[in-house]
Tab-separated table of C-alpha atoms in Angstrom:
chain	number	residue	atom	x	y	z
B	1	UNK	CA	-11.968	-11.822	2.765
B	2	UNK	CA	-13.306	-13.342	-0.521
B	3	UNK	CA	-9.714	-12.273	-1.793
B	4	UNK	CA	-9.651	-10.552	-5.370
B	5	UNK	CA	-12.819	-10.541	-7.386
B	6	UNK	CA	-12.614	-9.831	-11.268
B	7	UNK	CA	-15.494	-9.662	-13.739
B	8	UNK	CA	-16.781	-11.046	-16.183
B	9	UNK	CA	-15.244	-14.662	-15.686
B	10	UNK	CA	-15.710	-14.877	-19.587
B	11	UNK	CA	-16.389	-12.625	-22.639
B	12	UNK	CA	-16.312	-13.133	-26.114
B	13	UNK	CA	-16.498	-9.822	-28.245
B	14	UNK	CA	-16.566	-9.244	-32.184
B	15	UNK	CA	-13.438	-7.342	-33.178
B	16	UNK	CA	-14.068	-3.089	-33.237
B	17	UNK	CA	-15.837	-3.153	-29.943
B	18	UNK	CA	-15.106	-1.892	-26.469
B	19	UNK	CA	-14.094	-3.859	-23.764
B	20	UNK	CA	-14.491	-3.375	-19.782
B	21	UNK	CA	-12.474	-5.627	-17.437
B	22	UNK	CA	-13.375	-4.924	-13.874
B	23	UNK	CA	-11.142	-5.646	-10.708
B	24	UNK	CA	-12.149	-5.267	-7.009
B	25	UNK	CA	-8.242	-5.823	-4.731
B	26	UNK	CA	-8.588	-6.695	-1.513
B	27	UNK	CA	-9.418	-4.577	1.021
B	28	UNK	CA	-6.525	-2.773	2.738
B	29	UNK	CA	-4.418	-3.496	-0.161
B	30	UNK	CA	-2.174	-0.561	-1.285
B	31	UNK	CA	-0.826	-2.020	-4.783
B	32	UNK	CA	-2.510	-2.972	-7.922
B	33	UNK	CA	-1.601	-4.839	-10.862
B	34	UNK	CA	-3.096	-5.914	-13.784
B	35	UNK	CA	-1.465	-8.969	-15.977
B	36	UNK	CA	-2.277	-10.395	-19.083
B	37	UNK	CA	-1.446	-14.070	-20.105
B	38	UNK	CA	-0.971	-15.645	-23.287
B	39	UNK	CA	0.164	-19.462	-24.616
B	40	UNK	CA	2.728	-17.296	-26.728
B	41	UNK	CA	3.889	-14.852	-24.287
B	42	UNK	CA	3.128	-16.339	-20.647
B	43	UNK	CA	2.553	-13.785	-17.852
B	44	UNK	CA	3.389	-9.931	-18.705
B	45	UNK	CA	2.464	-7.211	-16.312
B	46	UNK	CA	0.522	-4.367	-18.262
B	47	UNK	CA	0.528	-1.904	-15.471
B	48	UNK	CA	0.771	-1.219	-11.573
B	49	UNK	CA	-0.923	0.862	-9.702
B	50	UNK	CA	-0.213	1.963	-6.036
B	51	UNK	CA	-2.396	4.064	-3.459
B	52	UNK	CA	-4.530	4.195	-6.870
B	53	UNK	CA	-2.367	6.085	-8.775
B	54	UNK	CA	-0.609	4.230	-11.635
B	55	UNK	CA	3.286	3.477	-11.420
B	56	UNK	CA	4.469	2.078	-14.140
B	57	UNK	CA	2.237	1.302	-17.233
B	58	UNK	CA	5.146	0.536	-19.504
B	59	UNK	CA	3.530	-3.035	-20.189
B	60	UNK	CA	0.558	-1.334	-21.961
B	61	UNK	CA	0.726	-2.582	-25.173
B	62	UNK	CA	-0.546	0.267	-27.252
B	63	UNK	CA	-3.089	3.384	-26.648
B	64	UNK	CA	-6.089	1.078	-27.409
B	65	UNK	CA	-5.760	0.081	-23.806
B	66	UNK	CA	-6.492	2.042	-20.745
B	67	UNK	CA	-6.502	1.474	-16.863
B	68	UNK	CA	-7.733	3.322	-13.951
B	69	UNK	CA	-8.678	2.933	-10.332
B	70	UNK	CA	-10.930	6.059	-9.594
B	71	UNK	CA	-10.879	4.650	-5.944
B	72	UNK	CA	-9.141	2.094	-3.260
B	73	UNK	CA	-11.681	-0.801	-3.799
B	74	UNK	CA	-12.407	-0.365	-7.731
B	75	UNK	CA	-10.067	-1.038	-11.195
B	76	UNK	CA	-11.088	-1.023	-14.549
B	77	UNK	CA	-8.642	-2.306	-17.954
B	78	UNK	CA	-10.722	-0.812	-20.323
B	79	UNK	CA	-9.543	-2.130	-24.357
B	80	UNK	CA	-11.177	0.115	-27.443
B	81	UNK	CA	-10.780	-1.059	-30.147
B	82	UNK	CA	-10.628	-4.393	-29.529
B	83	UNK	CA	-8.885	-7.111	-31.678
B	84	UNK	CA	-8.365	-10.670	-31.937
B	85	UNK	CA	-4.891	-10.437	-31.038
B	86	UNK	CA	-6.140	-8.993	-27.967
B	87	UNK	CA	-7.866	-12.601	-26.726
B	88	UNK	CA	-6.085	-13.636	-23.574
B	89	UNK	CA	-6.559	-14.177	-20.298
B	90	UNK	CA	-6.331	-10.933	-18.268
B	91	UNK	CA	-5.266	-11.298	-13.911
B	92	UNK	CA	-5.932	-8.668	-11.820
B	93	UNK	CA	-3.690	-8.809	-8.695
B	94	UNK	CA	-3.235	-7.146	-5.657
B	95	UNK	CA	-0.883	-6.636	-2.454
B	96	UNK	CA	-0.444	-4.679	0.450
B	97	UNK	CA	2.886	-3.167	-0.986
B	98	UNK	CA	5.246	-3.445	-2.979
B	99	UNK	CA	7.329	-6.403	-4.286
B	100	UNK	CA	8.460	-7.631	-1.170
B	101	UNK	CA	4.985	-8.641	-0.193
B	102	UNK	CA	2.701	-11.759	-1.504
B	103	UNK	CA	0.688	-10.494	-4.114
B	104	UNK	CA	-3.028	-12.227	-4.766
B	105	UNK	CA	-4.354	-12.860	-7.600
B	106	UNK	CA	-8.039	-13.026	-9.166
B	107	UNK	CA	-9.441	-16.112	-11.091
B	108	UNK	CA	-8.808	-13.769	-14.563
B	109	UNK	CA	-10.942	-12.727	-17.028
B	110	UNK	CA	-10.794	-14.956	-20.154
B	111	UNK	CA	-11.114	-12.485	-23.358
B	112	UNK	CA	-12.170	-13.614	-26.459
B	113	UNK	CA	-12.548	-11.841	-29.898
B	114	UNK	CA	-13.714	-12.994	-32.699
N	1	UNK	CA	18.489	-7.702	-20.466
N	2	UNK	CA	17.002	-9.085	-17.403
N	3	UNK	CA	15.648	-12.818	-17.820
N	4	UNK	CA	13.983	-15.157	-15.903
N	5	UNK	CA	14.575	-19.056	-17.807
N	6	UNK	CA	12.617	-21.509	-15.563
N	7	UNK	CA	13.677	-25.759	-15.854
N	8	UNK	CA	12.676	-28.049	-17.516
N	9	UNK	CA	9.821	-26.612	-19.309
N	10	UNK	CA	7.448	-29.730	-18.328
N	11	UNK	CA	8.191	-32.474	-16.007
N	12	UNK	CA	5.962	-36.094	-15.464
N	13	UNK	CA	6.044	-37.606	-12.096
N	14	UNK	CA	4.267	-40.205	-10.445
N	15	UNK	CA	2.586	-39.636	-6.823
N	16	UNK	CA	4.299	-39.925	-4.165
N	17	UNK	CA	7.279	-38.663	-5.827
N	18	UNK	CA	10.041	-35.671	-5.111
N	19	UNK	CA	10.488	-33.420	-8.109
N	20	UNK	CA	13.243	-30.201	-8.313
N	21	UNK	CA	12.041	-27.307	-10.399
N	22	UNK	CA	14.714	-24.750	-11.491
N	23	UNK	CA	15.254	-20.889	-12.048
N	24	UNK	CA	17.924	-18.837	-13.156
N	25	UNK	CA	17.643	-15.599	-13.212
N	26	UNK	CA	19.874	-12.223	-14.451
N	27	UNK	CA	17.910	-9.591	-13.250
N	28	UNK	CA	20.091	-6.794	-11.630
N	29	UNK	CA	19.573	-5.337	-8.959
N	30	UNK	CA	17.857	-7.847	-6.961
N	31	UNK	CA	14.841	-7.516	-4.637
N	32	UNK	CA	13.145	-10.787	-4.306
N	33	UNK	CA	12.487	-13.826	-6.208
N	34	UNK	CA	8.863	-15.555	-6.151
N	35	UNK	CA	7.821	-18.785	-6.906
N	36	UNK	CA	3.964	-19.291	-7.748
N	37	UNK	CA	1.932	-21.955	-8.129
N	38	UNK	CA	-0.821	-22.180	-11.100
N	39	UNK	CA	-3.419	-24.356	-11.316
N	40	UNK	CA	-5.253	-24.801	-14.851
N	41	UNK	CA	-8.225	-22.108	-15.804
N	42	UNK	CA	-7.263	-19.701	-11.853
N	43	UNK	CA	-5.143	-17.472	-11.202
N	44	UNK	CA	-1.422	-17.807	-10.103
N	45	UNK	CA	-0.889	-18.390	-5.821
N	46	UNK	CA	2.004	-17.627	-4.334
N	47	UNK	CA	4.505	-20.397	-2.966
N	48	UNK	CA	7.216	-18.594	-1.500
N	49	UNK	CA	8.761	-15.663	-1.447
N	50	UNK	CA	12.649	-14.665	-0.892
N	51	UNK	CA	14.989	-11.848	-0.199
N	52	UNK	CA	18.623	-11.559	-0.759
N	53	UNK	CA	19.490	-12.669	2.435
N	54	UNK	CA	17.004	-15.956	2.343
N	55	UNK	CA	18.678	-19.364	1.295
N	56	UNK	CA	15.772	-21.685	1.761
N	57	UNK	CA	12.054	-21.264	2.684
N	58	UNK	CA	9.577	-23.617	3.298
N	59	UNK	CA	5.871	-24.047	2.944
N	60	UNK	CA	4.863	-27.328	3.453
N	61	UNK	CA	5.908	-29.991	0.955
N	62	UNK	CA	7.259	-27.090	-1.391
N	63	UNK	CA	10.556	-25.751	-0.619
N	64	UNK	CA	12.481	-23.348	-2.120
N	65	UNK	CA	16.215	-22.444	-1.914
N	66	UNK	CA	17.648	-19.490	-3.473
N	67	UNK	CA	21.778	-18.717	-4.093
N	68	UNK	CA	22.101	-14.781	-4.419
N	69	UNK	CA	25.431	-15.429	-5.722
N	70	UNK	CA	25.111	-17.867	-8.484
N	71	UNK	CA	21.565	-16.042	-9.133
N	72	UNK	CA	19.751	-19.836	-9.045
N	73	UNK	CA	16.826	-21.041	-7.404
N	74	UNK	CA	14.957	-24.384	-7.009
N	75	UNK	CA	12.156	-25.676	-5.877
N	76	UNK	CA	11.622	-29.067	-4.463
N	77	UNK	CA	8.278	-31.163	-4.268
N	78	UNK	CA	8.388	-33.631	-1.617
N	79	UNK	CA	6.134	-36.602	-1.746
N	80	UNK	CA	3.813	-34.863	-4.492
N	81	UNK	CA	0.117	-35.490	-4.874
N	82	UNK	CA	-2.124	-35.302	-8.377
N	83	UNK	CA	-3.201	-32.192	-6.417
N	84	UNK	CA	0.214	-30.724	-7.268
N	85	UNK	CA	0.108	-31.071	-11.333
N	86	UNK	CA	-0.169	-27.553	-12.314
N	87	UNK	CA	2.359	-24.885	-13.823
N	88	UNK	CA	5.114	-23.309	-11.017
N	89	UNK	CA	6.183	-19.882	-12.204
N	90	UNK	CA	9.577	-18.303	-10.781
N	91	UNK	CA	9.448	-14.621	-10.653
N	92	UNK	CA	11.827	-12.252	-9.945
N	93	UNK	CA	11.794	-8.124	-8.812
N	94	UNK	CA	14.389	-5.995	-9.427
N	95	UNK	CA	13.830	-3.091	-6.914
N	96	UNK	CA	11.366	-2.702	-4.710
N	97	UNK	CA	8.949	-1.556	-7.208
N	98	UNK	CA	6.890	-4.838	-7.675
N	99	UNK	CA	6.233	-3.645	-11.204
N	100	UNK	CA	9.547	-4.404	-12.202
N	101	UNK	CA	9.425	-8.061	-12.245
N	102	UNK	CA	10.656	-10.482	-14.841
N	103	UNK	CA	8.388	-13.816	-15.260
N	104	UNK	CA	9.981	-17.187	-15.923
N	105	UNK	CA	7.637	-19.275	-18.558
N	106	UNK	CA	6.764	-21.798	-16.395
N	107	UNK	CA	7.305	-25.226	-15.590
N	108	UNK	CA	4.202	-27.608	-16.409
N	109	UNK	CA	4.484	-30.119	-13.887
N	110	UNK	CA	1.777	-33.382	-14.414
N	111	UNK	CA	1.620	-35.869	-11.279
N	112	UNK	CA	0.301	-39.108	-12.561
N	113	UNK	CA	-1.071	-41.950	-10.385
């Protein structure tokens, strides 16, 4: 399995516009997660989703950002309008399910915005 | 308030080298505690991971121990290698949910030669 694949690797954005992170888990995985990390704040889980309906999206840090996973193989973080504050790196994760189990995660998506 | 407060927050070692890393944790109730390994500019891999009833797993030169009761864990390096200089995360779930974890800051470890 080529394990989880998220894209872009890099973007760099002007501040206003919309951005599209995309996540594909690993196949046969049941959970989701999506992760953003920070110098400042470290590792903080935005929100979790499991048999592709979202758990717990308490982590969401305001209504500018939105997740879904329309389907088993496919997960979008979706941030409109972006800001600078937003620049991080974002980790998409997944496992088979639930905490108990090793989750694995994606090389990120380093966000920029200028 | 459930916290995760990971020790010390960098370490230097030279190769060849054992190293501890520690993690205390306050998190109520317990599930599981994981440590993860992070290598600069990827994404975090999982070392280890351990349920109430675990004291001590191993995976290869890393091994973790983990005291339920005193709600500490440690990891040890054996014999590390530049390979292992990267930042070891300790993270720990309070239920079964896995979106209820609490993430320790990290330990930056650096292995020189």
């Amino acid at each position: 399995d080529a394990g989880v694949i998220q894209s872009p690797r890099h973007e760099v954005t002007e501040m206003g516009q919309e951005v599209t992170l995309r996540c594909k888990p690993i196949s046969g995985h049941n959970s989701l997660f999506w992760y953003r990390q920070t110098m400042m704040r470290g590792l903080e889980l935005l929100i979790y989703f499991n048999n592709n309906v979202p758990i717990d999206d308490s982590g969401m840090p305001e209504d500018r950002f939105s997740a879904k996973m329309p389907n088993a193989s496919f997960s979008t973080l979706k941030i409109q309008p972006s800001e600078p504050r937003d620049s991080a790196v974002y980790f998409c994760a997944s496992s088979r399910q639930g905490a108990a189990t090793e989750a694995f995660f994606g090389q990120g998506t380093r966000l920029t915005v200028v | 308030k459930n916290q995760v407060e990971q020790s010390p927050q960098s370490l230097i070692i030279l190769e060849g080298k054992n190293c501890t890393l520690q993690c205390n944790y306050t998190v109520s109730p317990f599930s599981n505690l994981r440590w993860y390994k992070q290598d600069t500019g990827r994404g975090p891999v999982s070392l280890t991971i351990m349920t109430f009833s675990e004291n001590t797993k191993s995976n290869g030169r890393y091994t973790a121990t983990l005291d339920a009761d005193t709600k500490q864990s440690s990891l040890h390096i054996t014999a590390s290698q530049l390979s292992d200089s990267a930042s070891y995360i300790c993270v720990v779930s309070g239920d079964t949910n896995a979106g209820k974890s609490t993430f320790g800051d990290g330990t930056t470890l650096t292995v020189k030669p």
